[in-house]
Short mmCIF file of C-alpha atoms in Angstrom, two decimals:
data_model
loop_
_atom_site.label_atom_id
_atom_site.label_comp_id
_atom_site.label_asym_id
_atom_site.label_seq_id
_atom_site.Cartn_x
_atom_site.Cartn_y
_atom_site.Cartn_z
CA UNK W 77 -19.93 2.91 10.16
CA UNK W 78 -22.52 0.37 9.46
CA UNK W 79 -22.88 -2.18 12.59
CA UNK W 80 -23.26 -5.11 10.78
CA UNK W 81 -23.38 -5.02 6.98
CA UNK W 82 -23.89 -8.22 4.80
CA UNK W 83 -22.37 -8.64 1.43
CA UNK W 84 -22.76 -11.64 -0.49
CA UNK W 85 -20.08 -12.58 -3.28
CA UNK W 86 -19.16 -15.72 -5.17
CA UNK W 87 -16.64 -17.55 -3.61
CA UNK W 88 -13.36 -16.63 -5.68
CA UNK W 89 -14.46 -15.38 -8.66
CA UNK W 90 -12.66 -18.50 -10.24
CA UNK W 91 -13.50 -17.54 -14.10
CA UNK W 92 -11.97 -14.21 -13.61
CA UNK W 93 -8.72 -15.93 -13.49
CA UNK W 94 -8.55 -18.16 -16.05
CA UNK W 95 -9.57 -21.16 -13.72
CA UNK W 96 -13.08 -23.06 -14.61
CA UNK W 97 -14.18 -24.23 -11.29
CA UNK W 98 -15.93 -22.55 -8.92
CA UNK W 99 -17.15 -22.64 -5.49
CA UNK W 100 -20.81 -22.25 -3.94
CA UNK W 101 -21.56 -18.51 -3.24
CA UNK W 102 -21.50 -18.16 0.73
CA UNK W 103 -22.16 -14.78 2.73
CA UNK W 104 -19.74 -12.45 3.87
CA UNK W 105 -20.72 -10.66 7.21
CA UNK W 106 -18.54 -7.61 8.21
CA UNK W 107 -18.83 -7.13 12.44
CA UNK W 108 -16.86 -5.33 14.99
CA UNK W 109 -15.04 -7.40 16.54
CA UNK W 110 -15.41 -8.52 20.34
CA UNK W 111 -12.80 -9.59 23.07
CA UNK W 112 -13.81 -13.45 22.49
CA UNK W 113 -12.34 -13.31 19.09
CA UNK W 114 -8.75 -11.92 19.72
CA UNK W 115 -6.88 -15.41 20.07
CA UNK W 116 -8.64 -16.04 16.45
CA UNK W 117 -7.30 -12.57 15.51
CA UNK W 118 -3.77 -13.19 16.76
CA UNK W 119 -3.51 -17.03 14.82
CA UNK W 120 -5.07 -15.39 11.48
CA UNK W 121 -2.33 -12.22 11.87
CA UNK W 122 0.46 -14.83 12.52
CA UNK W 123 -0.74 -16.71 9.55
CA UNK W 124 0.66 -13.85 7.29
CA UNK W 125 4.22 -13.70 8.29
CA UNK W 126 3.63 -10.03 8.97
CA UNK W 127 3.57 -9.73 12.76
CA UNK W 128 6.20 -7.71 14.47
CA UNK W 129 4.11 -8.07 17.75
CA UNK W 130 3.89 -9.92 21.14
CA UNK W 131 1.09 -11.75 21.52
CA UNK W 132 0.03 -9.71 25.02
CA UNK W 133 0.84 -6.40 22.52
CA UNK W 134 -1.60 -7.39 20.23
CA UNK W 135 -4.30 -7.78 22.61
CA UNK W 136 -3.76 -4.09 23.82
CA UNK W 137 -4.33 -2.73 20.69
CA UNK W 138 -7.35 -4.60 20.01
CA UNK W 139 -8.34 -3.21 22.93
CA UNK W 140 -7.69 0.73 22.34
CA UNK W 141 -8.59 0.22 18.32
CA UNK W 142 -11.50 -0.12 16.34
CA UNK W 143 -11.52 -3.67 14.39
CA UNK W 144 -13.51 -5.07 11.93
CA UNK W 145 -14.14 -9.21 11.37
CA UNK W 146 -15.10 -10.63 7.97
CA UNK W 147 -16.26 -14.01 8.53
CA UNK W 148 -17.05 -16.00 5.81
CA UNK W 149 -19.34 -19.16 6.38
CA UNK W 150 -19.22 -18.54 10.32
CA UNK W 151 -14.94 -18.36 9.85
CA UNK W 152 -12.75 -15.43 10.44
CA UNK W 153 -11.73 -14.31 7.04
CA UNK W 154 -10.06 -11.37 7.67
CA UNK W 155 -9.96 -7.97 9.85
CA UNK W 156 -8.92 -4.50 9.50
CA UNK W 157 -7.86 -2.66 12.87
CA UNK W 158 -8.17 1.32 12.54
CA UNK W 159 -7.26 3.89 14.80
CA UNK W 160 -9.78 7.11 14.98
CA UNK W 161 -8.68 10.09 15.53
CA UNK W 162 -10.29 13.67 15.60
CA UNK W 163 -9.32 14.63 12.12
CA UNK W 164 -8.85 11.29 10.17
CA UNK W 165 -8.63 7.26 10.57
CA UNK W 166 -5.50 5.36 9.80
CA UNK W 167 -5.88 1.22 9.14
CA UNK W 168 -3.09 -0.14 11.55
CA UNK W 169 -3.82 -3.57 10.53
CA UNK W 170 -5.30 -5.60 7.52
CA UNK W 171 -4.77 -9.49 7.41
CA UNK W 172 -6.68 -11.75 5.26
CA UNK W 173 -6.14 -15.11 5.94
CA UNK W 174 -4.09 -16.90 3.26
CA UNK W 175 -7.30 -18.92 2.05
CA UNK W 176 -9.71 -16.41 1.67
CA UNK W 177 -7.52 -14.09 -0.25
CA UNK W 178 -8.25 -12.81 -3.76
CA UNK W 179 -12.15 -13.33 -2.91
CA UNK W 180 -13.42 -9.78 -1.41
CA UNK W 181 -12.69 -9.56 1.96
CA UNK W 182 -10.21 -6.83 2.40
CA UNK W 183 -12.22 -4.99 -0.29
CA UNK W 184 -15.42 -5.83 1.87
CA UNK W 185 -13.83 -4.28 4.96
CA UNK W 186 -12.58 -1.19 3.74
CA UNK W 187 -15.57 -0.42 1.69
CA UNK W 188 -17.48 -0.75 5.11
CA UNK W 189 -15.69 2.12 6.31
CA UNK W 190 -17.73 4.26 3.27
CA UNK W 191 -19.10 6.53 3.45
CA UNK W 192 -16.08 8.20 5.28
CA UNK W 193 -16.73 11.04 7.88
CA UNK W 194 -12.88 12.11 7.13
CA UNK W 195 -9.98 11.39 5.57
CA UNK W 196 -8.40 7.08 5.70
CA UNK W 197 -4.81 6.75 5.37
CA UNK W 198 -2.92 3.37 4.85
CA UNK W 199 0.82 2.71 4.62
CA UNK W 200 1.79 -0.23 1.82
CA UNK W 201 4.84 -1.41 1.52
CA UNK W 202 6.30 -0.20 -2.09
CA UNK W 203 6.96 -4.11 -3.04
CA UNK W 204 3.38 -5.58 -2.14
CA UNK W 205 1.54 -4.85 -5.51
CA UNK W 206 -1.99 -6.40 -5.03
CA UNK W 207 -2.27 -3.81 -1.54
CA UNK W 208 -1.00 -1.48 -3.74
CA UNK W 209 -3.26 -2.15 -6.73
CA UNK W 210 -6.36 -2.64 -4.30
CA UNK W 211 -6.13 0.36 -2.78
CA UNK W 212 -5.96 2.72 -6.35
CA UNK W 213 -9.38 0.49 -7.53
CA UNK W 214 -10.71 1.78 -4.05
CA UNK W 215 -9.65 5.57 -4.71
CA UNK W 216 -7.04 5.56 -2.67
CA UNK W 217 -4.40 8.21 -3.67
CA UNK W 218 -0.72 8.00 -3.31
CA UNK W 219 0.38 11.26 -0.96
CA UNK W 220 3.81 10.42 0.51
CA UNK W 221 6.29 8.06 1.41
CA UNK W 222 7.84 6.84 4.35
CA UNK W 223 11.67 5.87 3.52
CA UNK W 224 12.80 2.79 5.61
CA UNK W 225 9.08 2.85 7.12
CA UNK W 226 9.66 -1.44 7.19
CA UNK W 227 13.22 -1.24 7.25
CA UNK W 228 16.40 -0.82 5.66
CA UNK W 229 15.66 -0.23 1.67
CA UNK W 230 11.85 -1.31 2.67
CA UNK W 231 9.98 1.82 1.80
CA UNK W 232 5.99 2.05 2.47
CA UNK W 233 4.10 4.69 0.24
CA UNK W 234 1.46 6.55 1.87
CA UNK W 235 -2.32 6.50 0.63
CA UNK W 236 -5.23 8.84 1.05
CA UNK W 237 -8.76 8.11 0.73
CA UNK W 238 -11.24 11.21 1.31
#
């Protein structure tokens, strides 16, 4: 893993949507993440809609899992929370806050990850196209599926990278 690693990218890539205005450029920096940041963690996680945790839950697995902080003009962007294991990683959590999506940063934190030392798997829920579609452009490969993984009738595919 690379510490720290800085990526800079234009701020929405506006024009590649069909939209004419854009934004200043501003630096992306890609950090593990320390203790200090967790109640930022838990609001941004919230944020998505997505979290089946308790608060006191969420804290633990920061704790026992590696996690990764995009910040974007000194604000928390996004994070990616893997677990490590002898024989491969598995990303247990990926939130991008609602205003910085669609602008790099979960590309930015799983691309920090690369070179991989062994195999990354994700699940994606079988409905949630742009995970989907991001992680084919990154390589990843489709090698399973988990039936009711999310649910009843909510199906996650499972993805290989390495």
């Amino acid at each position: 893993y690379c510490q720290t690693a800085w990526t800079s990218f234009a701020f929405g890539h506006r024009e590649h949507y069909g939209r004419k205005n854009h934004t200043p450029a501003v630096s992306m920096v890609i950090r593990q993440e320390t203790m200090d940041d967790w109640p930022s963690l838990w609001t941004l996680h919230q944020k998505t809609g997505l979290s089946p945790f308790h608060q006191s839950d969420f804290r633990d697995w920061l704790h026992h899992h590696t996690t990764w902080v995009a910040l974007r003009g000194g604000k928390i962007g996004g994070f990616l929370m893997i677990q490590d294991t002898l024989d491969y990683q598995d990303v247990l959590l990926l939130s991008v806050d609602p205003l910085y999506r669609r602008q790099g940063v979960a590309r930015s934190l799983i691309q920090n990850l690369l070179p991989l030392k062994k195999p990354l798997f994700v699940e994606v829920e079988d409905t949630n196209n742009p995970a989907l579609n991001l992680y084919r452009t990154l390589s990843f490969q489709t090698v399973g599926q988990r039936r009711h993984y999310y649910g009843t009738d909510r199906h996650a595919s499972v993805m290989r990278l390495g």
